[in-house]
Amino acid sequence: MILVTGGAGFIGSNFILDWIASERTPVVNLDKLTYAGNLENLAALQGDPRHVFVHGDICDGALVGRLLREHKPRAIVHFAAESHVDRSIHGPADFIETNINGTFRLLEEARAYWQELPQAEKAAFRFLHVSTDEVYGSLGPDDPPFSETTPYAPNSPYSASKAASDHLVRAYHHTYGLPTLTTNCSNNYGAYQFPEKLIPLIILNALNGKPLPIYGDGLNIRDWLHVGDHCTAIRAVLAKGRPGETYNIGGWNEKTNLDVVHTVCNILDELQPDSLLTPHASLLTFVKDRPGHDRRYAIDARKIERELGWRPAETFETGMRKTVRWYLEHAGWIQNVTSGAYREWVGRNYGER
Ligand code: NAD
Ligand code: TYD
């Protein structure tokens, strides 16, 4: 068994689908099913005994302790988090609760469970903490990309809460010897991403003829990685990573937001040449910037390549094409996730811009 937290979200569900397809070990999936959690992402596993879903909160220490003793996982892969920067600006409290307190509770329960394990299982156990490159702050145009030794300088409530959780994970290794691994990954995109994040939001708005909101001047840079590549990287770190280490994961793919949005529009123009909305780029609309908006993220992913032999398989072009096609082919999924709560968020975030 492995215990996955947040496995009904975007990356967690991709990870579980990928894991079940490639490994033998079953998965216990602990997820609170917040607005971002969606069991429809895992519909392909319905009736599959290798996936056990538990509806619950990582902040519930008693529940986590019970699950660990019942299922005896050889690893915890920790995705559960509040993950959207704009939401952290509107309301940071949930970010502190889940990302910091939740990770603390999980670490405490993991430590107690791990300490009771027989020697061989204790040595083999891993706690893999999934984190973000945003903990490193913002780069200038000529700065070298983030490496594992770049000092932390988080700028949003989201990245500050993730940075705090990374520090706790580090301390549990240093103080108690818990065999932890931390991954800091760049921006992901792909199937099942909730349409509050840039790429799915742009695809959906473009399909519906709605404005494509570009914050500020659109020249902020992110390093984009296809979610499938993030999943293979996490599997490599879990299998071969050295306890106590951190690994940066990135796509070697720096793009401005304007590049990203134009790429989506061009693919849609090509796939839907008869649409009345072609050219979709005519929908681009500049809107008020995000407060404290980080200018540039870029990852130096040489350590994971050197030590674990991992490199991304998708290019931006192949990954984006797959992603746009996926959204075109999953109208039912889109309809279900864009109901009430989503419309309320769009009103709150874009109404005032
Ligand atoms: P997401 O918001 O799509 O999913 C988060 C999942 O966690 C949801 O299923 C939600 O229900 C669950 N969850 C939230 N609070 C919980 C709680 N208290 N207890 C149990 N479950 C809870 O997020 P994502 O984009 O899949 O990101 C997953 C992880 O990867 C996060 O830790 C995030 O910081 C990190 N990350 C994301 C990206 C990205 O581009 N999306 C990049 C790097 C790192
Ligand atoms: P996002 O997907 O929210 O990820 P993050 O803030 O974690 O990098 O945003 C990616 C980039 O796109 C970021 O620079 C903000 C920008 N953005 C827009 O320009 N318009 C939008 O409507 C959204 C959601 C994001």
Coordinates of N, CA, C and O in Angstrom, one line a residue, residues 57-228:
D57 N -10.1 14.5 6.2 CA -9.2 15.7 6.3 C -7.8 15.3 6.8 O -7.8 14.6 7.9
I58 N -6.8 15.8 6.2 CA -5.4 15.5 6.8 C -5.2 16.2 8.1 O -4.3 15.8 8.8
C59 N -6.0 17.2 8.5 CA -5.9 17.8 9.8 C -6.5 16.9 10.9 O -6.3 17.2 12.1
D60 N -7.2 15.8 10.5 CA -7.8 14.9 11.5 C -6.7 13.8 11.8 O -6.7 12.8 11.2
G61 N -5.9 14.1 12.9 CA -4.8 13.2 13.3 C -5.3 11.8 13.6 O -4.7 10.8 13.3
A62 N -6.5 11.7 14.3 CA -6.9 10.4 14.7 C -7.3 9.6 13.5 O -6.9 8.4 13.4
L63 N -7.9 10.2 12.5 CA -8.2 9.5 11.2 C -6.9 9.0 10.5 O -6.8 7.9 10.1
V64 N -6.0 9.9 10.4 CA -4.7 9.6 9.7 C -4.0 8.5 10.4 O -3.6 7.5 9.8
G65 N -3.9 8.5 11.8 CA -3.3 7.5 12.6 C -3.9 6.1 12.3 O -3.3 5.1 12.2
R66 N -5.3 6.2 12.3 CA -6.0 4.9 12.1 C -5.7 4.3 10.7 O -5.5 3.1 10.6
L67 N -5.7 5.2 9.7 CA -5.5 4.7 8.3 C -4.1 4.1 8.2 O -3.9 3.1 7.6
L68 N -3.1 4.7 8.9 CA -1.7 4.2 8.8 C -1.7 2.8 9.4 O -1.1 1.9 8.9
R69 N -2.3 2.7 10.6 CA -2.2 1.4 11.3 C -3.0 0.3 10.6 O -2.6 -0.9 10.5
E70 N -4.1 0.7 9.9 CA -4.9 -0.3 9.2 C -4.3 -0.7 7.9 O -4.3 -1.9 7.6
H71 N -3.8 0.2 7.2 CA -3.3 -0.1 5.8 C -1.8 -0.3 5.7 O -1.3 -0.8 4.7
K72 N -1.0 0.1 6.8 CA 0.4 -0.1 6.8 C 1.1 0.3 5.5 O 1.8 -0.6 4.9
P73 N 1.0 1.5 5.1 CA 1.6 1.9 3.8 C 3.1 1.9 3.9 O 3.7 2.2 5.0
R74 N 3.8 1.7 2.8 CA 5.3 1.8 2.8 C 5.7 3.2 2.5 O 6.9 3.5 2.5
A75 N 4.7 4.0 2.0 CA 5.1 5.4 1.7 C 3.8 6.3 1.8 O 2.7 5.8 1.7
I76 N 4.0 7.6 2.1 CA 3.0 8.6 2.0 C 3.4 9.5 0.9 O 4.5 10.0 0.9
V77 N 2.5 9.8 -0.1 CA 2.8 10.8 -1.1 C 1.7 11.9 -0.9 O 0.5 11.7 -1.0
H78 N 2.2 13.1 -0.4 CA 1.4 14.1 0.1 C 1.2 15.3 -0.9 O 2.0 16.1 -1.1
F79 N 0.0 15.2 -1.5 CA -0.4 16.3 -2.5 C -1.4 17.2 -1.8 O -1.5 18.4 -2.3
A80 N -2.2 16.8 -0.8 CA -3.3 17.6 -0.4 C -2.9 19.0 0.0 O -2.0 19.2 0.8
A81 N -3.6 20.0 -0.6 CA -3.2 21.4 -0.3 C -4.3 22.3 -0.9 O -5.1 21.9 -1.7
E82 N -4.4 23.5 -0.4 CA -5.0 24.6 -1.1 C -4.0 25.1 -2.1 O -2.9 25.3 -1.7
S83 N -4.4 25.2 -3.3 CA -3.3 25.4 -4.3 C -3.4 26.6 -5.2 O -2.5 26.8 -6.1
H84 N -4.4 27.4 -5.1 CA -4.6 28.5 -6.0 C -4.2 29.9 -5.4 O -4.8 30.3 -4.5
V85 N -3.2 30.5 -6.0 CA -2.7 31.8 -5.5 C -3.8 32.9 -5.4 O -3.9 33.5 -4.3
D86 N -4.6 33.0 -6.4 CA -5.7 34.1 -6.3 C -6.6 33.8 -5.1 O -7.0 34.7 -4.4
R87 N -6.9 32.5 -4.9 CA -7.8 32.2 -3.7 C -7.1 32.6 -2.4 O -7.7 33.0 -1.4
S88 N -5.7 32.4 -2.4 CA -5.0 32.6 -1.2 C -5.0 34.1 -0.9 O -4.8 34.6 0.3
I89 N -5.1 34.9 -1.9 CA -5.2 36.4 -1.7 C -6.5 36.8 -1.2 O -6.6 37.6 -0.3
H90 N -7.6 36.2 -1.7 CA -8.9 36.5 -1.2 C -9.2 36.0 0.2 O -9.9 36.6 0.9
G91 N -8.6 34.8 0.5 CA -8.9 34.2 1.8 C -7.7 33.2 2.2 O -7.8 32.0 1.9
P92 N -6.7 33.7 2.9 CA -5.6 32.9 3.3 C -5.8 31.8 4.3 O -5.0 30.9 4.5
A93 N -6.9 31.9 5.1 CA -7.0 31.0 6.3 C -7.0 29.5 6.0 O -6.3 28.8 6.6
D94 N -7.7 29.1 4.9 CA -7.7 27.7 4.6 C -6.3 27.2 4.2 O -6.0 26.0 4.3
F95 N -5.5 28.1 3.7 CA -4.1 27.8 3.2 C -3.3 27.5 4.5 O -2.4 26.5 4.4
I96 N -3.4 28.3 5.5 CA -2.7 28.1 6.7 C -3.1 26.7 7.4 O -2.3 25.9 7.8
E97 N -4.4 26.5 7.4 CA -5.0 25.3 8.0 C -4.5 24.0 7.3 O -3.9 23.2 7.9
T98 N -4.8 23.9 6.0 CA -4.4 22.7 5.4 C -2.9 22.6 5.1 O -2.3 21.5 5.4
N99 N -2.3 23.6 4.5 CA -1.0 23.5 4.0 C 0.0 23.4 5.2 O 1.0 22.6 5.1
I100 N -0.2 24.2 6.2 CA 0.7 24.2 7.4 C 0.3 23.2 8.4 O 0.9 22.2 8.7
N101 N -0.9 23.5 9.0 CA -1.4 22.6 10.1 C -1.6 21.2 9.6 O -1.3 20.2 10.3
G102 N -2.2 21.0 8.4 CA -2.4 19.7 7.9 C -1.2 18.9 7.7 O -1.1 17.7 8.0
T103 N -0.1 19.6 7.1 CA 1.1 18.9 6.9 C 1.8 18.5 8.2 O 2.3 17.4 8.4
F104 N 1.6 19.4 9.2 CA 2.2 19.1 10.6 C 1.5 17.9 11.2 O 2.2 17.0 11.7
R105 N 0.2 17.8 11.1 CA -0.5 16.6 11.6 C -0.1 15.4 10.9 O 0.1 14.3 11.6
L106 N 0.0 15.5 9.6 CA 0.4 14.3 8.8 C 1.8 13.8 9.3 O 2.0 12.6 9.4
L107 N 2.7 14.8 9.4 CA 4.1 14.4 9.8 C 4.1 13.8 11.2 O 4.8 12.8 11.5
E108 N 3.3 14.3 12.1 CA 3.2 13.8 13.5 C 2.7 12.3 13.5 O 3.3 11.5 14.1
E109 N 1.7 12.1 12.7 CA 1.1 10.7 12.6 C 2.1 9.8 11.9 O 2.2 8.6 12.3
A110 N 2.7 10.3 10.9 CA 3.7 9.5 10.1 C 4.9 9.1 11.0 O 5.3 8.0 11.0
R111 N 5.3 10.1 11.8 CA 6.4 9.8 12.7 C 6.1 8.7 13.7 O 6.9 7.8 14.0
A112 N 4.9 8.8 14.4 CA 4.5 7.8 15.4 C 4.4 6.5 14.7 O 4.9 5.5 15.3
Y113 N 3.8 6.4 13.5 CA 3.7 5.1 12.8 C 5.0 4.5 12.4 O 5.3 3.4 12.7
W114 N 5.9 5.4 11.9 CA 7.2 5.0 11.4 C 8.1 4.4 12.5 O 8.8 3.4 12.4
Q115 N 7.9 5.1 13.7 CA 8.8 4.7 14.8 C 8.4 3.3 15.3 O 9.3 2.6 15.9
E116 N 7.2 2.9 15.1 CA 6.8 1.5 15.5 C 7.1 0.4 14.5 O 6.9 -0.7 14.8
L117 N 7.5 0.8 13.3 CA 7.7 -0.2 12.3 C 8.9 -1.1 12.6 O 9.9 -0.6 13.2
P118 N 8.9 -2.4 12.2 CA 10.1 -3.2 12.3 C 11.2 -2.6 11.5 O 11.0 -1.9 10.5
Q119 N 12.4 -3.0 11.8 CA 13.6 -2.3 11.3 C 13.6 -2.2 9.7 O 13.9 -1.1 9.2
A120 N 13.4 -3.3 9.0 CA 13.5 -3.3 7.5 C 12.5 -2.3 6.9 O 12.7 -1.6 6.0
E121 N 11.2 -2.4 7.5 CA 10.2 -1.5 7.0 C 10.4 -0.1 7.3 O 10.1 0.8 6.5
K122 N 11.0 0.1 8.5 CA 11.3 1.5 8.9 C 12.3 2.1 7.9 O 12.2 3.2 7.5
A123 N 13.3 1.3 7.5 CA 14.4 1.8 6.6 C 13.8 2.1 5.3 O 14.2 3.0 4.6
A124 N 12.8 1.3 4.8 CA 12.2 1.4 3.5 C 11.2 2.5 3.4 O 10.8 3.0 2.3
F125 N 10.6 3.0 4.5 CA 9.5 3.9 4.5 C 9.9 5.3 3.9 O 11.0 5.7 4.1
R126 N 9.0 5.9 3.2 CA 9.3 7.3 2.7 C 8.1 8.2 2.9 O 6.9 7.7 2.7
F127 N 8.3 9.4 3.2 CA 7.3 10.5 3.3 C 7.7 11.5 2.1 O 8.6 12.2 2.3
L128 N 6.9 11.4 1.1 CA 7.2 12.3 -0.1 C 6.3 13.5 -0.1 O 5.0 13.4 -0.2
H129 N 6.8 14.7 0.1 CA 6.1 15.9 0.2 C 6.1 16.7 -1.2 O 7.2 17.0 -1.7
V130 N 5.0 16.9 -1.8 CA 4.9 17.5 -3.1 C 4.8 19.0 -2.9 O 3.8 19.5 -2.4
S131 N 5.8 19.7 -3.4 CA 5.7 21.2 -3.2 C 6.0 21.9 -4.5 O 6.0 21.3 -5.6
T132 N 6.2 23.2 -4.4 CA 6.1 24.1 -5.6 C 7.4 24.9 -5.7 O 8.1 25.2 -4.7
D133 N 7.7 25.4 -6.9 CA 8.8 26.3 -7.1 C 8.5 27.7 -6.6 O 9.4 28.5 -6.5
E134 N 7.2 27.9 -6.3 CA 6.9 29.3 -5.9 C 7.5 29.7 -4.5 O 7.5 30.9 -4.2
V135 N 8.0 28.7 -3.8 CA 8.6 29.0 -2.5 C 9.9 29.8 -2.7 O 10.3 30.5 -1.7
Y136 N 10.5 29.8 -3.9 CA 11.7 30.5 -4.1 C 11.5 32.0 -4.5 O 12.5 32.7 -4.6
G137 N 10.2 32.4 -4.6 CA 10.0 33.8 -5.0 C 10.0 34.1 -6.4 O 9.7 33.2 -7.3
S138 N 10.5 35.3 -6.8 CA 10.4 35.7 -8.2 C 11.8 36.0 -8.7 O 12.6 36.6 -8.0
L139 N 12.0 35.6 -10.0 CA 13.3 35.9 -10.6 C 13.3 37.1 -11.5 O 12.3 37.4 -12.1
G140 N 14.5 37.8 -11.6 CA 14.6 38.8 -12.6 C 14.9 38.2 -13.9 O 15.2 37.0 -14.0
P141 N 14.8 39.0 -15.0 CA 15.0 38.4 -16.4 C 16.3 37.7 -16.6 O 16.3 36.7 -17.4
D142 N 17.4 38.1 -16.0 CA 18.7 37.5 -16.2 C 19.1 36.6 -15.1 O 20.3 36.1 -15.1
D143 N 18.3 36.4 -14.1 CA 18.7 35.5 -13.0 C 18.8 34.0 -13.4 O 18.0 33.6 -14.3
P144 N 19.7 33.3 -12.9 CA 19.7 31.8 -13.2 C 18.5 31.2 -12.6 O 17.9 31.7 -11.6
P145 N 18.0 30.1 -13.2 CA 16.8 29.4 -12.7 C 17.0 28.9 -11.2 O 18.1 28.8 -10.7
F146 N 15.9 28.6 -10.5 CA 15.9 28.1 -9.2 C 16.6 26.8 -9.1 O 16.3 25.8 -9.9
S147 N 17.6 26.6 -8.2 CA 18.2 25.3 -7.9 C 17.7 24.9 -6.5 O 17.1 25.7 -5.8
E148 N 18.1 23.7 -6.1 CA 17.7 23.3 -4.8 C 18.3 24.1 -3.6 O 17.9 24.0 -2.5
T149 N 19.4 24.9 -3.9 CA 20.0 25.7 -2.9 C 19.6 27.2 -2.9 O 20.1 28.0 -2.2
T150 N 18.7 27.5 -3.9 CA 18.2 28.9 -3.9 C 17.4 29.2 -2.6 O 16.6 28.4 -2.1
P151 N 17.7 30.4 -2.0 CA 17.1 30.7 -0.7 C 15.5 30.9 -0.9 O 15.1 31.3 -1.9
Y152 N 14.8 30.5 0.1 CA 13.3 30.6 0.1 C 13.0 32.1 0.2 O 13.5 32.8 1.0
A153 N 12.0 32.6 -0.6 CA 11.5 33.9 -0.5 C 10.1 34.0 -1.0 O 9.8 34.7 -2.0
P154 N 9.2 33.3 -0.3 CA 7.8 33.2 -0.9 C 7.1 34.6 -0.8 O 7.3 35.3 0.2
N155 N 6.2 34.8 -1.8 CA 5.6 36.2 -1.8 C 4.1 36.2 -1.7 O 3.5 37.2 -1.6
S156 N 3.4 35.0 -1.8 CA 1.9 35.0 -1.7 C 1.6 34.2 -0.4 O 2.4 33.3 0.0
P157 N 0.4 34.3 0.1 CA 0.0 33.4 1.2 C 0.1 32.0 0.8 O 0.5 31.1 1.6
Y158 N -0.2 31.6 -0.5 CA -0.1 30.3 -0.9 C 1.4 29.8 -0.8 O 1.7 28.8 -0.2
S159 N 2.3 30.6 -1.4 CA 3.7 30.1 -1.4 C 4.3 30.1 0.0 O 5.1 29.3 0.3
A160 N 3.9 31.1 0.8 CA 4.4 31.1 2.2 C 3.9 29.9 3.0 O 4.7 29.3 3.7
S161 N 2.7 29.5 2.7 CA 2.2 28.3 3.4 C 2.9 27.0 2.9 O 3.2 26.1 3.7
K162 N 3.2 27.0 1.7 CA 3.9 25.8 1.1 C 5.4 25.8 1.7 O 5.9 24.8 2.0
A163 N 6.0 27.0 1.7 CA 7.3 27.1 2.3 C 7.4 26.6 3.7 O 8.3 25.9 4.1
A164 N 6.4 27.0 4.5 CA 6.3 26.6 5.9 C 6.2 25.1 6.0 O 6.9 24.4 6.8
S165 N 5.4 24.5 5.1 CA 5.3 23.0 5.1 C 6.6 22.4 4.7 O 7.0 21.4 5.3
D166 N 7.3 22.9 3.8 CA 8.6 22.4 3.4 C 9.6 22.4 4.5 O 10.3 21.5 4.8
H167 N 9.6 23.5 5.3 CA 10.5 23.6 6.4 C 10.1 22.6 7.5 O 11.0 22.0 8.1
L168 N 8.8 22.3 7.7 CA 8.5 21.3 8.7 C 9.0 19.9 8.3 O 9.5 19.2 9.1
V169 N 8.8 19.6 7.0 CA 9.3 18.3 6.5 C 10.8 18.2 6.7 O 11.3 17.2 7.1
R170 N 11.5 19.3 6.3 CA 12.9 19.3 6.5 C 13.3 19.0 8.0 O 14.2 18.2 8.3
A171 N 12.6 19.7 8.9 CA 12.9 19.5 10.3 C 12.6 18.1 10.8 O 13.3 17.6 11.7
Y172 N 11.5 17.5 10.3 CA 11.2 16.1 10.7 C 12.3 15.1 10.3 O 12.6 14.1 11.0
H173 N 12.9 15.4 9.2 CA 14.1 14.6 8.8 C 15.3 14.9 9.7 O 15.9 13.9 10.3
H174 N 15.6 16.1 9.8 CA 16.8 16.5 10.6 C 16.7 16.1 12.0 O 17.6 15.6 12.6
T175 N 15.5 16.3 12.6 CA 15.4 16.1 14.1 C 15.1 14.6 14.4 O 15.7 14.1 15.3
Y176 N 14.1 14.0 13.7 CA 13.7 12.7 14.1 C 14.2 11.6 13.1 O 14.0 10.4 13.4
G177 N 14.8 12.0 12.0 CA 15.3 11.0 11.1 C 14.2 10.4 10.2 O 14.5 9.5 9.4
L178 N 13.0 11.0 10.2 CA 11.9 10.5 9.3 C 12.5 10.6 7.8 O 13.0 11.6 7.4
P179 N 12.3 9.5 7.1 CA 12.9 9.5 5.7 C 12.0 10.3 4.7 O 11.2 9.7 4.1
T180 N 12.2 11.5 4.7 CA 11.4 12.4 3.9 C 12.1 12.7 2.5 O 13.3 12.6 2.4
L181 N 11.2 13.1 1.6 CA 11.7 13.5 0.2 C 10.8 14.7 -0.1 O 9.6 14.7 0.2
T182 N 11.4 15.8 -0.6 CA 10.6 16.9 -1.0 C 10.8 17.2 -2.5 O 12.0 17.2 -3.0
T183 N 9.7 17.5 -3.2 CA 9.9 17.9 -4.6 C 9.3 19.3 -4.8 O 8.2 19.6 -4.3
N184 N 10.0 20.1 -5.5 CA 9.5 21.5 -5.8 C 9.4 21.6 -7.3 O 10.4 21.6 -8.1
C185 N 8.1 21.6 -7.7 CA 7.8 21.5 -9.2 C 7.3 22.8 -9.7 O 6.7 23.6 -9.0
S186 N 7.5 23.0 -11.0 CA 7.0 24.2 -11.7 C 5.5 24.1 -12.0 O 4.9 23.0 -11.7
N187 N 5.0 25.0 -12.8 CA 3.5 25.0 -13.1 C 3.2 23.8 -14.0 O 3.8 23.6 -15.0
N188 N 2.1 23.1 -13.5 CA 1.7 21.9 -14.3 C 0.5 22.3 -15.1 O -0.3 23.2 -14.8
Y189 N 0.3 21.5 -16.2 CA -1.0 21.6 -17.0 C -1.3 20.2 -17.5 O -0.4 19.4 -17.6
G190 N -2.6 20.0 -17.9 CA -3.0 18.7 -18.4 C -4.4 18.4 -18.1 O -5.1 19.3 -17.6
A191 N -4.8 17.1 -18.3 CA -6.1 16.7 -18.1 C -6.5 16.9 -16.6 O -5.7 16.7 -15.7
Y192 N -7.8 17.1 -16.3 CA -8.4 17.2 -15.0 C -8.0 18.4 -14.2 O -8.2 18.4 -13.0
Q193 N -7.4 19.4 -14.8 CA -7.0 20.6 -14.1 C -8.3 21.5 -13.9 O -9.0 21.8 -14.9
F194 N -8.5 21.9 -12.7 CA -9.7 22.7 -12.4 C -9.6 24.0 -13.1 O -8.6 24.7 -13.0
P195 N -10.7 24.5 -13.8 CA -10.5 25.7 -14.6 C -10.5 27.0 -13.9 O -11.0 28.0 -14.5
E196 N -9.8 27.1 -12.8 CA -9.5 28.4 -12.2 C -8.1 28.7 -12.5 O -7.7 29.9 -12.4
K197 N -7.3 27.7 -13.0 CA -5.8 28.0 -13.3 C -5.8 28.4 -14.8 O -6.7 28.1 -15.6
L198 N -4.7 29.1 -15.1 CA -4.6 29.8 -16.4 C -5.0 28.9 -17.6 O -5.9 29.3 -18.4
I199 N -4.4 27.8 -17.8 CA -4.6 27.1 -19.1 C -6.0 26.6 -19.3 O -6.7 26.9 -20.3
P200 N -6.6 25.8 -18.3 CA -8.0 25.4 -18.5 C -9.0 26.5 -18.5 O -9.9 26.5 -19.3
L201 N -8.7 27.6 -17.8 CA -9.6 28.7 -17.8 C -9.6 29.4 -19.2 O -10.7 29.7 -19.7
I202 N -8.4 29.5 -19.8 CA -8.4 30.1 -21.2 C -9.1 29.2 -22.2 O -9.8 29.6 -23.0
I203 N -8.8 27.8 -22.1 CA -9.5 26.9 -23.0 C -11.0 27.1 -22.9 O -11.7 27.2 -23.9
L204 N -11.5 27.0 -21.7 CA -13.0 27.1 -21.5 C -13.6 28.4 -22.0 O -14.6 28.4 -22.7
N205 N -12.9 29.5 -21.6 CA -13.4 30.8 -22.0 C -13.4 30.9 -23.5 O -14.4 31.4 -24.1
A206 N -12.3 30.5 -24.1 CA -12.2 30.6 -25.6 C -13.3 29.8 -26.3 O -13.9 30.2 -27.2
L207 N -13.6 28.6 -25.7 CA -14.6 27.7 -26.3 C -16.0 28.4 -26.2 O -16.9 28.2 -27.0
N208 N -16.2 29.2 -25.1 CA -17.5 29.8 -24.9 C -17.5 31.3 -25.4 O -18.5 32.0 -25.1
G209 N -16.5 31.7 -26.1 CA -16.5 33.1 -26.6 C -16.4 34.2 -25.5 O -16.9 35.3 -25.8
K210 N -15.9 33.8 -24.4 CA -15.7 34.8 -23.3 C -14.4 35.4 -23.3 O -13.4 34.8 -23.9
P211 N -14.2 36.6 -22.7 CA -12.9 37.3 -22.7 C -11.8 36.4 -22.1 O -12.1 35.6 -21.2
L212 N -10.6 36.5 -22.6 CA -9.5 35.7 -22.1 C -8.7 36.7 -21.2 O -7.9 37.5 -21.7
P213 N -8.8 36.6 -19.9 CA -8.3 37.6 -19.0 C -6.8 37.4 -18.8 O -6.3 36.4 -18.3
I214 N -6.0 38.5 -19.2 CA -4.6 38.5 -19.0 C -4.2 39.5 -17.9 O -4.5 40.7 -18.1
Y215 N -3.6 39.0 -16.8 CA -3.3 39.9 -15.7 C -2.1 40.8 -16.1 O -1.1 40.3 -16.7
G216 N -2.2 42.1 -15.8 CA -1.1 43.0 -16.1 C -0.7 43.1 -17.5 O -1.6 43.1 -18.4
D217 N 0.6 43.0 -17.8 CA 1.1 43.1 -19.2 C 1.2 41.7 -19.9 O 1.6 41.7 -21.1
G218 N 0.9 40.6 -19.2 CA 1.0 39.3 -19.8 C 2.4 38.8 -20.0 O 2.6 37.8 -20.7
L219 N 3.4 39.5 -19.5 CA 4.8 39.1 -19.7 C 5.4 38.3 -18.5 O 6.6 38.1 -18.5
N220 N 4.6 38.0 -17.6 CA 5.1 37.1 -16.5 C 5.4 35.8 -17.1 O 4.7 35.3 -18.0
I221 N 6.5 35.2 -16.5 CA 7.0 33.9 -17.1 C 6.8 32.8 -16.1 O 7.1 32.9 -14.9
R222 N 6.3 31.6 -16.6 CA 6.2 30.4 -15.8 C 6.9 29.3 -16.6 O 7.0 29.4 -17.8
D223 N 7.4 28.3 -15.9 CA 8.1 27.1 -16.5 C 7.1 26.0 -16.5 O 6.7 25.5 -15.5
W224 N 6.5 25.7 -17.7 CA 5.4 24.8 -17.7 C 5.8 23.3 -17.9 O 6.7 23.0 -18.7
L225 N 5.1 22.4 -17.1 CA 5.4 21.0 -17.2 C 4.1 20.2 -17.4 O 3.2 20.5 -16.6
H226 N 4.1 19.3 -18.3 CA 2.9 18.4 -18.4 C 2.8 17.6 -17.2 O 3.8 17.0 -16.7
V227 N 1.5 17.4 -16.7 CA 1.3 16.7 -15.5 C 1.8 15.3 -15.5 O 2.3 14.7 -14.5
G228 N 1.8 14.6 -16.7 CA 2.2 13.3 -16.8 C 3.7 13.2 -16.5 O 4.2 12.2 -15.9

